Coordinates of C-alpha atoms in Angstrom, one line a residue:
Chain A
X1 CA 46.2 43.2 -20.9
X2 CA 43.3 44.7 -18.4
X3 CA 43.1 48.5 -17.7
X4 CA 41.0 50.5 -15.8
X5 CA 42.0 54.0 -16.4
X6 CA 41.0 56.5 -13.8
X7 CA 37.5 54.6 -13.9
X8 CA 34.1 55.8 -12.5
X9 CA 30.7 54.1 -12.5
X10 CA 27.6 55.9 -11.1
X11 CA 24.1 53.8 -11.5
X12 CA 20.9 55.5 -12.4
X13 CA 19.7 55.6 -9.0
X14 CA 23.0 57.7 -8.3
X15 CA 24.6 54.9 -6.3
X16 CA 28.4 55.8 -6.7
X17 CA 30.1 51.8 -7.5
X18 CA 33.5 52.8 -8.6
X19 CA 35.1 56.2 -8.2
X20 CA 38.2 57.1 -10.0
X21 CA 40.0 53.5 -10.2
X22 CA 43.1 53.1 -11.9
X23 CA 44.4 49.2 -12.6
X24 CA 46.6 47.7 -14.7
X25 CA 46.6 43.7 -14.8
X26 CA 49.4 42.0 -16.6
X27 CA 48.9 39.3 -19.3
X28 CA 49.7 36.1 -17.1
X29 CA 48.5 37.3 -13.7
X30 CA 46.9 36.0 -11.2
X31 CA 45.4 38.9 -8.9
X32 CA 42.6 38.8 -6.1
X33 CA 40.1 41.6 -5.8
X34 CA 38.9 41.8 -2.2
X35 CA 36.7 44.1 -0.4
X36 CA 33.2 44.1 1.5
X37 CA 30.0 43.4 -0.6
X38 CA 29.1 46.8 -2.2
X39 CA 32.5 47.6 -2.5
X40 CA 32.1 47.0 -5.8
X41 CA 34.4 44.4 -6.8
X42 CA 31.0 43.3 -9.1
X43 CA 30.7 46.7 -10.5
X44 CA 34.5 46.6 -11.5
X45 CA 33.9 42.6 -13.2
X46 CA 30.8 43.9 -15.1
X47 CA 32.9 46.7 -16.5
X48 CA 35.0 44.1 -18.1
X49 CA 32.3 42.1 -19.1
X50 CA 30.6 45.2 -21.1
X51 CA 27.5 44.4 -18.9
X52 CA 27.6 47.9 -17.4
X53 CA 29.3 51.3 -19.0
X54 CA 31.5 53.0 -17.4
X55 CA 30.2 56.2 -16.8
X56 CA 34.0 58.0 -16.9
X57 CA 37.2 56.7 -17.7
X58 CA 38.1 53.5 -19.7
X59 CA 38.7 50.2 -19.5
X60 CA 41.3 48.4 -21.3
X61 CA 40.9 45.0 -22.9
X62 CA 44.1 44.2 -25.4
X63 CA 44.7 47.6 -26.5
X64 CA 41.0 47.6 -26.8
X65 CA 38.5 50.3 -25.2
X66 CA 35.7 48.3 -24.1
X67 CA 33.0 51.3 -24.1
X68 CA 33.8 51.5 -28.3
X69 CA 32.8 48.1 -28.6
X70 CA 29.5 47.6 -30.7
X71 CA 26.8 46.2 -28.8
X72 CA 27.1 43.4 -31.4
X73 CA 30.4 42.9 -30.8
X74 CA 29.7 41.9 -27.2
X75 CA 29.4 38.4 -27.3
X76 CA 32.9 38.2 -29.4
X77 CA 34.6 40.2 -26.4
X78 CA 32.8 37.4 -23.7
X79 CA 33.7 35.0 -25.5
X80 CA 37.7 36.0 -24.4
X81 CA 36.8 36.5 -20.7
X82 CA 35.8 32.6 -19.3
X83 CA 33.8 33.7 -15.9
X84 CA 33.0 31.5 -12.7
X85 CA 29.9 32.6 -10.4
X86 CA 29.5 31.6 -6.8
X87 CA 26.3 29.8 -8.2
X88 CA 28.1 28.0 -10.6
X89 CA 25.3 28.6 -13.0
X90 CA 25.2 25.3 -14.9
X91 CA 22.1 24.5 -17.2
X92 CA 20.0 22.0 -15.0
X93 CA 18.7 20.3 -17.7
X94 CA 21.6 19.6 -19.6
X95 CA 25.0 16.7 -18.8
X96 CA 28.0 17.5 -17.3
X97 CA 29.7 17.0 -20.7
X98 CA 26.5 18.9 -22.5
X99 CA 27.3 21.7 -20.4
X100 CA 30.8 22.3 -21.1
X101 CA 29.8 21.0 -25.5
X102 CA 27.3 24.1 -25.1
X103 CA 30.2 26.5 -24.5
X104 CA 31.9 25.7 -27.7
X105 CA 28.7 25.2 -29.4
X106 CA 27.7 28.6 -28.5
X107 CA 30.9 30.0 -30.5
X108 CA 29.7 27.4 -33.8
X109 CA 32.8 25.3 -33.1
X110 CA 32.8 22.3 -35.1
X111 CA 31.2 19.1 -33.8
X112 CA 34.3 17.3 -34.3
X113 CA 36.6 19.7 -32.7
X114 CA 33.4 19.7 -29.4
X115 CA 34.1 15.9 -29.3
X116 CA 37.9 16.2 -29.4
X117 CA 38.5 19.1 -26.4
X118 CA 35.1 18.4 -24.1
X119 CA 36.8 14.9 -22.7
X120 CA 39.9 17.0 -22.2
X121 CA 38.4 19.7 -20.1
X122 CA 37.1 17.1 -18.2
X123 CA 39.9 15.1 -17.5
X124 CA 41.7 18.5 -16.6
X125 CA 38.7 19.6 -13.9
X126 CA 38.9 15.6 -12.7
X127 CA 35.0 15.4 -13.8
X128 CA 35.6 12.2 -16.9
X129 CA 33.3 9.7 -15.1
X130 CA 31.1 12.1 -14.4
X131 CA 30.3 13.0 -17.9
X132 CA 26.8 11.7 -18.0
X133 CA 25.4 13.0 -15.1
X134 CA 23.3 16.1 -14.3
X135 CA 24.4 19.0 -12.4
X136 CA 21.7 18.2 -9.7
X137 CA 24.0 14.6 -9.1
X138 CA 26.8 16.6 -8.3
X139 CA 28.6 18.2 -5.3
X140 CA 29.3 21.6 -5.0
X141 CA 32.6 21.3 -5.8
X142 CA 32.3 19.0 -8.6
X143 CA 29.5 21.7 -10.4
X144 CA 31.9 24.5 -9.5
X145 CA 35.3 22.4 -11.6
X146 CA 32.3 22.0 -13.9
X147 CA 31.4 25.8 -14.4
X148 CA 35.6 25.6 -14.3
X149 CA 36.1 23.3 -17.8
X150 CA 33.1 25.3 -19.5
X151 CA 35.2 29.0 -18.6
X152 CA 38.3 27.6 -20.0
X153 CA 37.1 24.9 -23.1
X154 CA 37.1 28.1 -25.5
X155 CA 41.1 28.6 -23.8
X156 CA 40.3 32.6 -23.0
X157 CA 43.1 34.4 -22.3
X158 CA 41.4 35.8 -19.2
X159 CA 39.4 33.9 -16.2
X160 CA 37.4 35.9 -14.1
X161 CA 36.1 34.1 -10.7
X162 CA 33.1 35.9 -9.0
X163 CA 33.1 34.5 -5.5
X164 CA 34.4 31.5 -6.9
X165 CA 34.5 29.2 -3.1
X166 CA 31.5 31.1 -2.0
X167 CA 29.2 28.5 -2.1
X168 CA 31.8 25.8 -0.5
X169 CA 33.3 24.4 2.5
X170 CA 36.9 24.7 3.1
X171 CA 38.4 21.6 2.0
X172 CA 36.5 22.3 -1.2
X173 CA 37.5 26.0 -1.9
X174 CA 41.0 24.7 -1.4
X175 CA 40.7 22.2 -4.0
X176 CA 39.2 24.7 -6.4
X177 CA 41.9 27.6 -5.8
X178 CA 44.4 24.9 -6.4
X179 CA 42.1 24.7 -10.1
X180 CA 42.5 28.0 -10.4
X181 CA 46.3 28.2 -9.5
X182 CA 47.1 25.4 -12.4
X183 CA 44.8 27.8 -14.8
X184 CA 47.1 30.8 -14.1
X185 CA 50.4 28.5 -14.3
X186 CA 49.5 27.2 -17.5
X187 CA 49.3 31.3 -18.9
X188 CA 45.9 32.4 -18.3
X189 CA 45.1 36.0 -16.9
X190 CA 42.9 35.1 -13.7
X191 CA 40.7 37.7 -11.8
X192 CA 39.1 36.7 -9.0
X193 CA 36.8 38.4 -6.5
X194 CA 36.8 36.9 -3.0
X195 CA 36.1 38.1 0.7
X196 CA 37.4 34.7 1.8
X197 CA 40.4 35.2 4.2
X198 CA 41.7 31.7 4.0
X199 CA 41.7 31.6 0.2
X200 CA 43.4 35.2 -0.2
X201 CA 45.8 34.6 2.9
X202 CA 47.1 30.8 1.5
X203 CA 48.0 31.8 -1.8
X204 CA 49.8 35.0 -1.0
X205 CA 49.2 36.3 -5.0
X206 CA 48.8 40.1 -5.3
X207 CA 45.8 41.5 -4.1
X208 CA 43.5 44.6 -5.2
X209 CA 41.2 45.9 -2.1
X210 CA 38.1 48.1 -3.1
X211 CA 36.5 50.2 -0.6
X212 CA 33.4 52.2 -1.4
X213 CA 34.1 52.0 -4.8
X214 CA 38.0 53.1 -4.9
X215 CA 41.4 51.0 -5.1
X216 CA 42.6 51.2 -1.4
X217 CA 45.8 48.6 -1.7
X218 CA 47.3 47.0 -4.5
X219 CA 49.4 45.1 -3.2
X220 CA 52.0 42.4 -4.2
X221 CA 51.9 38.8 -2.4
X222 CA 48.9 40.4 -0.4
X223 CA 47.3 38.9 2.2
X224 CA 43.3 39.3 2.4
X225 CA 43.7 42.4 5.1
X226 CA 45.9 45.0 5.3
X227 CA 47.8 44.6 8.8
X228 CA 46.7 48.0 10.0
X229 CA 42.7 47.2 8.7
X230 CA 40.1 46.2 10.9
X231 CA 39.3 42.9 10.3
X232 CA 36.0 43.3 11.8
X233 CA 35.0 45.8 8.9
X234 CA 35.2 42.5 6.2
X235 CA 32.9 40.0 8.5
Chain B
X1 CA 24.6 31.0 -41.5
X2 CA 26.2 27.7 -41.4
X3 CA 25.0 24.4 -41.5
X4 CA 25.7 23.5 -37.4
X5 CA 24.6 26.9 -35.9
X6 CA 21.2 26.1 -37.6
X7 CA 21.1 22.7 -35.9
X8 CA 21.9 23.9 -33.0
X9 CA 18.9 26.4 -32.9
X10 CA 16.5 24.0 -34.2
X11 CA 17.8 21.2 -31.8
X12 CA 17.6 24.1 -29.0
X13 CA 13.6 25.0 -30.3
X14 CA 12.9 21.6 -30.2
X15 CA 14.5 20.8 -27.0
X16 CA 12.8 24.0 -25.6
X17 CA 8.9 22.8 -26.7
X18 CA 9.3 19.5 -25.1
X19 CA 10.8 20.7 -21.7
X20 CA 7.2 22.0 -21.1
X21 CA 4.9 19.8 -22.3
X22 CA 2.3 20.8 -20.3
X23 CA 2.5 24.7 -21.1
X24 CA 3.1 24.3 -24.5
X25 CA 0.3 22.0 -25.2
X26 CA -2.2 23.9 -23.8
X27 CA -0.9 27.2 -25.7
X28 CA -1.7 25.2 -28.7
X29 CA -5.4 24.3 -27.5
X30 CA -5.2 28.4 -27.2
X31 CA -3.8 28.9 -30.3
X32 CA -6.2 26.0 -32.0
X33 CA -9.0 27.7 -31.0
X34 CA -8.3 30.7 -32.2
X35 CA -7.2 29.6 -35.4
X36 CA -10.8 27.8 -35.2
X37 CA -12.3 31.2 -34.9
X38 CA -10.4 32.1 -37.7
X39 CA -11.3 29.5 -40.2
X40 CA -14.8 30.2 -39.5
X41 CA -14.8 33.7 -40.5
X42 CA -12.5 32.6 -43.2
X43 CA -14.9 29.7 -44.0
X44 CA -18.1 31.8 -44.2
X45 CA -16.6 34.8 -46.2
X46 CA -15.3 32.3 -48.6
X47 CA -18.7 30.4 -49.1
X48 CA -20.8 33.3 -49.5
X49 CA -17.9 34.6 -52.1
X50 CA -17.9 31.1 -54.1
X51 CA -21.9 31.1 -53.9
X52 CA -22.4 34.9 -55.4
X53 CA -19.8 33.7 -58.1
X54 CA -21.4 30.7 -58.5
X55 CA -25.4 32.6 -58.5
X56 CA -23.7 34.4 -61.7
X57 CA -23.3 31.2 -63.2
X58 CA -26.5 29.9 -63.1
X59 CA -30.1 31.0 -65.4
X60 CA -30.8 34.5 -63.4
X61 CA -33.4 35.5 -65.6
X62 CA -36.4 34.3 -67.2
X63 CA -37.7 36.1 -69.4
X64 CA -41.6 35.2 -70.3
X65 CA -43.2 36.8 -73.9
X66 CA -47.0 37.8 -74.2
X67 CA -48.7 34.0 -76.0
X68 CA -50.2 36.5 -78.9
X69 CA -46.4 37.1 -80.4
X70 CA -45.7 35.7 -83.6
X71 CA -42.9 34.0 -84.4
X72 CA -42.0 37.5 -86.6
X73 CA -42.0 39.5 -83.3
X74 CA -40.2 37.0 -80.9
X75 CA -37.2 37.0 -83.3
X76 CA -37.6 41.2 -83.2
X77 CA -37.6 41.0 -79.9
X78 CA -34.4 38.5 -79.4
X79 CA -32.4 40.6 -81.8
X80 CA -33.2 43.3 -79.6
X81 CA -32.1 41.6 -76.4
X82 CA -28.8 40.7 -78.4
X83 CA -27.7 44.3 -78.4
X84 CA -28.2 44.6 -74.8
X85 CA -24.3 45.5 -73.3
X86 CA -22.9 43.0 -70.7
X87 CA -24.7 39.7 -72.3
X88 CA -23.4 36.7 -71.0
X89 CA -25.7 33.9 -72.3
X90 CA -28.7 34.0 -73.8
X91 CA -31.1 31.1 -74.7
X92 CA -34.4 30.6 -76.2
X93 CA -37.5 28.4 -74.7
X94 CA -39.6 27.3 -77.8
X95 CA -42.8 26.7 -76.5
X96 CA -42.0 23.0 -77.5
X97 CA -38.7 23.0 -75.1
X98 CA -41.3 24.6 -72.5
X99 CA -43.6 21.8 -72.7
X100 CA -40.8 19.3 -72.2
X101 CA -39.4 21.0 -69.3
X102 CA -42.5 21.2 -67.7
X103 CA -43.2 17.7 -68.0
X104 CA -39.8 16.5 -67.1
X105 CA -40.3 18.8 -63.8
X106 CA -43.8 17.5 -62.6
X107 CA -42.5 13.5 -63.2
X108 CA -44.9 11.6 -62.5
X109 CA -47.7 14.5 -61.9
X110 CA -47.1 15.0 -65.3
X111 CA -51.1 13.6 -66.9
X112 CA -51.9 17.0 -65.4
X113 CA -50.7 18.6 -68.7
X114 CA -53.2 16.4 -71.1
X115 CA -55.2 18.1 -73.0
X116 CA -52.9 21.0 -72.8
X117 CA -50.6 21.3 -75.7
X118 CA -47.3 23.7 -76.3
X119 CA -49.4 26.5 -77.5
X120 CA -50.3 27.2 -74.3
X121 CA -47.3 27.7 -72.6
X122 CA -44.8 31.1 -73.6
X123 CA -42.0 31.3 -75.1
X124 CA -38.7 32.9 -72.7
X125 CA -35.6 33.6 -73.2
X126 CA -33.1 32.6 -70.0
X127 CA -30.5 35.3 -69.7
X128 CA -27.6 35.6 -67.7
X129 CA -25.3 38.9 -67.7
X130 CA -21.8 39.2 -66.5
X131 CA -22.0 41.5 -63.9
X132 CA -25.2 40.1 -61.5
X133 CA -25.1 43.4 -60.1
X134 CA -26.9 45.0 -63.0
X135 CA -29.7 42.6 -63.0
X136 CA -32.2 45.4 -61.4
X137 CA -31.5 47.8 -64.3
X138 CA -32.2 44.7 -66.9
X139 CA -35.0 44.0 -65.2
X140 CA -36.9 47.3 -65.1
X141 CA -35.4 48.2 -68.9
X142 CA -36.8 45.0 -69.6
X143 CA -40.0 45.2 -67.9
X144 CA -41.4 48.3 -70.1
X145 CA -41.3 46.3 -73.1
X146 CA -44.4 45.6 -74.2
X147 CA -43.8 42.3 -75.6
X148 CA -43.1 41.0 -71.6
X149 CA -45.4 39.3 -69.9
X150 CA -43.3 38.6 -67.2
X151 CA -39.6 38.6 -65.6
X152 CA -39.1 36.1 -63.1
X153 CA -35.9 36.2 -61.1
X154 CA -34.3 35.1 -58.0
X155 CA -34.3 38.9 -56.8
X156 CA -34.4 38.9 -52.8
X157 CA -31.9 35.9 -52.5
X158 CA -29.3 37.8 -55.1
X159 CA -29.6 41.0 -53.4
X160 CA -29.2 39.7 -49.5
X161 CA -26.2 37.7 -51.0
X162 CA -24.9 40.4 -52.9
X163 CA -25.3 42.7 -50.0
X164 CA -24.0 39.8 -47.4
X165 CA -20.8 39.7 -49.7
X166 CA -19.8 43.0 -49.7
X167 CA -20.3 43.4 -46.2
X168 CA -18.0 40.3 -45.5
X169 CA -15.5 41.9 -48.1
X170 CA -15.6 45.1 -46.7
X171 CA -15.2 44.0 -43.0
X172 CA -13.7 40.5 -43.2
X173 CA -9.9 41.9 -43.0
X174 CA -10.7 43.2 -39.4
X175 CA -13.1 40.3 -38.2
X176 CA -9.9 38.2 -39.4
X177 CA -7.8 40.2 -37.6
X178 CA -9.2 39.6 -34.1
X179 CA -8.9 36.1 -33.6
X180 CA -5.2 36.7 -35.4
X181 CA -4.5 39.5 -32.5
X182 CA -5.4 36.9 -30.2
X183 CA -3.3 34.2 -31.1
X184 CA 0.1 36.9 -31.4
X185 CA -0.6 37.5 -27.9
X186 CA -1.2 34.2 -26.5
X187 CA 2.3 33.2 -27.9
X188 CA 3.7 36.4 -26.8
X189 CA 2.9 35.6 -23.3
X190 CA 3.6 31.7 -23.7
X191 CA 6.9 33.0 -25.1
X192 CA 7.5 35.6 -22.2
X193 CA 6.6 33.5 -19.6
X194 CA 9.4 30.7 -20.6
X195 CA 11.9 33.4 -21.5
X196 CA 11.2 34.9 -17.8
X197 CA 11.5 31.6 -16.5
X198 CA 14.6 30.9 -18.0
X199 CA 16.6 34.1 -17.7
X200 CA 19.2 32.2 -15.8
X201 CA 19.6 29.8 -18.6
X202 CA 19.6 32.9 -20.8
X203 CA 22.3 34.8 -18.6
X204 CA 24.7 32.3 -19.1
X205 CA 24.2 32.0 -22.7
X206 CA 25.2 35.7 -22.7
X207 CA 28.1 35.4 -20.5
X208 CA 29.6 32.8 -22.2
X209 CA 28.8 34.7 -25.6
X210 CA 26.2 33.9 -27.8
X211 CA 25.2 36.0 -29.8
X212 CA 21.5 37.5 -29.7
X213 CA 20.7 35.5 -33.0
X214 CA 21.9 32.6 -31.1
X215 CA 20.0 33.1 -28.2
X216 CA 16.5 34.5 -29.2
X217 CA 16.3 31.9 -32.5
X218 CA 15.2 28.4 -30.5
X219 CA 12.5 30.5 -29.3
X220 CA 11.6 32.0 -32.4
X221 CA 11.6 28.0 -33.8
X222 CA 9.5 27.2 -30.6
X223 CA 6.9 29.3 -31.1
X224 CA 6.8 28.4 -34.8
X225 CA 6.5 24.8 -33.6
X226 CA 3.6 25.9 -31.2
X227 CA 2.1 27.7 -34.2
X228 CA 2.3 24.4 -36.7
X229 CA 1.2 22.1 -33.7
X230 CA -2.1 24.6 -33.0
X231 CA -2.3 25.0 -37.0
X232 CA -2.2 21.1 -37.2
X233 CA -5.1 20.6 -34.4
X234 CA -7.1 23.4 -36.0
X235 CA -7.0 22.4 -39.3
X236 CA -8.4 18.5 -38.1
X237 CA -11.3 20.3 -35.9
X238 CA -12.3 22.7 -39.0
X239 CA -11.7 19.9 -41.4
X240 CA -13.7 17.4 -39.9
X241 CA -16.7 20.0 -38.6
X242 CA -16.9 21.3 -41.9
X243 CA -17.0 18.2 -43.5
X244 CA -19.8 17.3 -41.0
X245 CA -21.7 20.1 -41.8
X246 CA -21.4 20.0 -45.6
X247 CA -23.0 16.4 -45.8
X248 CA -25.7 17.3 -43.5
X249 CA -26.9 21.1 -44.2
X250 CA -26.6 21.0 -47.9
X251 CA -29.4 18.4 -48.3
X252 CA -31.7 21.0 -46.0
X253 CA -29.9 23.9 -47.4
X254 CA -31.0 22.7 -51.0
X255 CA -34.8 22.2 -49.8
X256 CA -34.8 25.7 -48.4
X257 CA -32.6 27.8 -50.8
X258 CA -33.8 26.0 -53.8
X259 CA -29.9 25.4 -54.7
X260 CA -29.4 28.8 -54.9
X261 CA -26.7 27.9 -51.8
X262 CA -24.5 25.6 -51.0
X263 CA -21.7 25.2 -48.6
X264 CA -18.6 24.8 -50.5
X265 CA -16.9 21.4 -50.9
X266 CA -14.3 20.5 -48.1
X267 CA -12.0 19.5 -50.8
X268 CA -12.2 23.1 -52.4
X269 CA -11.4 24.7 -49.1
X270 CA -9.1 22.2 -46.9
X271 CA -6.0 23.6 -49.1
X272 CA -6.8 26.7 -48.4
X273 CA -7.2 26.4 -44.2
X274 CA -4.0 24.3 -44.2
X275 CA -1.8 26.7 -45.9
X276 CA -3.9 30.1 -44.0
X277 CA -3.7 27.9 -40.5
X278 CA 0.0 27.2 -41.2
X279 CA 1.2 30.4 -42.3
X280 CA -0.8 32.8 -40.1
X281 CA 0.3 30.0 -37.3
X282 CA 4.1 29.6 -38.1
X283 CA 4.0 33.7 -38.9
X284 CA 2.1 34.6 -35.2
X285 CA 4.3 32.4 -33.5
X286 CA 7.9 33.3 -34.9
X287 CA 6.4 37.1 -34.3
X288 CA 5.3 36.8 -30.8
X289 CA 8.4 34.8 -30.1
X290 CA 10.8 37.6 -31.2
X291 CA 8.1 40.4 -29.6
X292 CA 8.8 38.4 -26.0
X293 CA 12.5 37.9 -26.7
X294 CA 13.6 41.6 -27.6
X295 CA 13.0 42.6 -23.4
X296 CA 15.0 40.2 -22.1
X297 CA 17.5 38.9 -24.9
X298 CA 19.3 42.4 -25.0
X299 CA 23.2 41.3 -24.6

């Protein structure tokens, strides 16, 4: 479903992200991508997302080469990868349930199908009674299952999580990783990018570690460090 | 582009204009008074225009015969001013018609004429040509005749309008276009400044994948709606200023100019400021929206 095939990115300033990384992700799989910041677990996200080119290599969406999309053809590829920041990036000025109604409005979805799935979303993220209310009324948690029913109202067969707990305390994160885990049980391809131990260590999924730039361990029912790392290097 | 995608960009425009009030109002007291600016220019090139067409329109030249002509030699002479090439009008004074007129002008001055019959007085012809341009050559064609005994005509004020009008033609595109250059970048920046301040908002919009049409088109319709809002403000002010002026110079303009000028009815020219106001406005805007937007809407 998601190959990187012997991937490099170098930036304009020469900055080496990625060097050489090869990754296959399975339709259905749940996989964390660990590593210290400027690793370039980003780098390897924004790849997907067509925000950066690689600069060699390919990477692999559905049989599709991401670099031969048309620039206008972008948004049609986003709009088949849901993404979750550590910000949770929710328009301030808009509802809970305007929020999520943007996401499908943004792809011209009919207004009745927007009224029919929206409440759905919501009921899914456990946000219904907080339809009406702006992001700014909200927890942390509650914006970040928010950010969660506006990735998924368009059903993508891919989630990509960008730090998804960063932002929250630990009772939280574990409420939204068990989010996440009911996303990948219900089909959906889920990436997500996380130096948090407890997150990575708890769900014992398979995990992808990036150091400067190359796939150092990909490892099946991972925890976050490899037991010969040095778990100093991470914090 | 269907029916709900343009809602949702208008609703999205409109949304945008009113989350700023503040901004956006005063980018329309910009944009206002630049349109003002605008109409001015537009204002004056069209008067002096409307009053040069209007000057060829009107009796240019009076044409006085010696008193010793016969009736024999005045008809000679009209049949000789009949041939003249680029006639418009051409009419006779009797010396009775002469008398009347001059009577009906001094009113109630006018017991100075007793005692003074029609013979007295010449007869004229009043001629008007097509082309008011060539009344100089008339004039001195005219003037050898020995039949004239004089040519009056408004010379200096036809000339200095003639002059005025061709000036205003020649240079009125580019005074036009300043005021015009002005208002493109005010919107510009307006434009920029709430795209930069909303590149967040604008970032998710491309992560979740709306397309750039989707994206950059409520701010295209924003800066339209600051364009008909400015248009609207600059339209009343010019309206209303002209309309001032018109009542109040054109009774002194008539003293001074002998009603050789007049401003222009605000009737004539309020079409023309609303549709010029409004298109130039809704035009600038939609422009300098999609000049800001191209930077920072690249998905």
């Amino acid at each position: 479903m998601v190959e990187f095939i012997n991937v490099t990115k170098v930036y304009p300033n020469g900055t080496v992200a990625l060097r050489g990384v090869d990754l296959f992700v399975g339709r259905g799989e749940f996989v964390f991508i660990v590593g210290l910041s400027g690793s370039g677990k980003t780098s390897l996200l924004k790849l997907l997302l067509k925000e950066e080119d690689v600069t060699e290599g390919a990477v692999v969406i559905n049989g599709r080469r991401v670099s031969e999309i048309d620039r206008r053809a972008v948004p049609f590829l986003r709009r088949s990868i849901g993404i979750v920041f550590q910000d949770f990036r929710l328009l301030p000025r808009k509802t809970v349930y305007e929020n999520v109604a943007f996401a499908m409005e943004i792809v011209e979805a009919a207004p009745r199908e927007i009224r029919r799935r929206v409440p759905g979303a919501l009921a899914r993220v456990g946000l219904s009674r907080k339809a009406d209310m702006y992001p700014s009324e909200l927890s942390g948690g509650e914006q970040q299952r928010v950010a969660f029913a506006r990735a998924l109202i368009n059903e993508p067969p891919i989630l990509i999580a960008d730090e998804p707990t960063g932002n929250l305390d630990p009772g939280t994160s574990m409420d939204i990783m068990y989010l996440l885990y009911d996303i990948h049980r219900r089909g959906t391809t889920v990436i997500v990018a996380t130096h948090k131990r407890e997150i990575v260590d708890s769900m014992q999924m398979r995990v992808v570690e990036i150091h400067q730039g190359a796939v150092v361990r990909d490892q099946q029912k991972g925890l976050y460090e490899n037991e010969t790392a040095d778990a100093a290097l991470y914090f | 582009m269907r029916l709900r995608t343009l809602r949702f960009i208008f609703r999205e425009g409109f949304q945008n204009f009113f989350r700023n009030k503040l901004m956006f109002f005063a980018s329309c007291a910009i944009i206002t008074a630049a349109l003002v600016i605008l109409g001015i220019f537009l204002l004056v090139i069209f008067n002096i225009d409307e009053n040069v067409k209007a000057l060829g329109e009107k009796p240019q030249i009076q044409v006085y015969c010696r008193f010793d002509l016969d009736d024999a030699e005045v008809d000679a002479l009209e049949r000789e001013f009949l041939r003249e090439p680029g006639l418009k009008e051409f009419t006779r004074i009797t010396k009775e018609e002469a008398y009347e007129r001059a009577k009906d002008m001094l009113g109630d001055t006018s017991d100075l004429l007793s005692g003074i019959g029609p013979d007295f007085l010449p007869v004229s012809f009043i001629i008007k040509l097509d082309d008011p341009g060539q009344i100089d050559d008339f004039v001195s064609r005219a003037g050898q005749m020995p039949q004239i005994e004089k040519i009056s005509y408004p010379k200096r004020t036809i000339g200095l309008i003639t002059r005025v009008s061709n000036w205003a033609k020649l240079f009125g595109a580019v005074i036009v276009a300043i005021p015009m250059l002005f208002a493109v970048f005010i919107i510009s920046n307006t434009i920029r400044l709430t795209v930069f301040e909303r590149r967040g908002e604008i970032s998710i919009m491309r992560y979740i994948g709306a397309t750039e049409r989707l994206i950059r088109w409520p701010f295209v319709i924003e800066g339209a709606i600051i364009g008909v809002v400015g248009a609207t403000f600059a339209f009343l002010v010019t309206g209303f200023g002209y309309k001032f002026l018109e009542n109040n110079f054109n009774l002194e303009l008539a003293g001074v100019t002998d009603d050789l000028f007049r401003l222009v009815g605000v009737g004539h020219v309020s079409t023309l400021l609303l549709v010029v106001y409004l298109l130039i406005g809704v035009g600038v805007g939609a422009v300098g929206s999609v000049q800001s937007t191209r930077k920072y809407l690249r998905v």
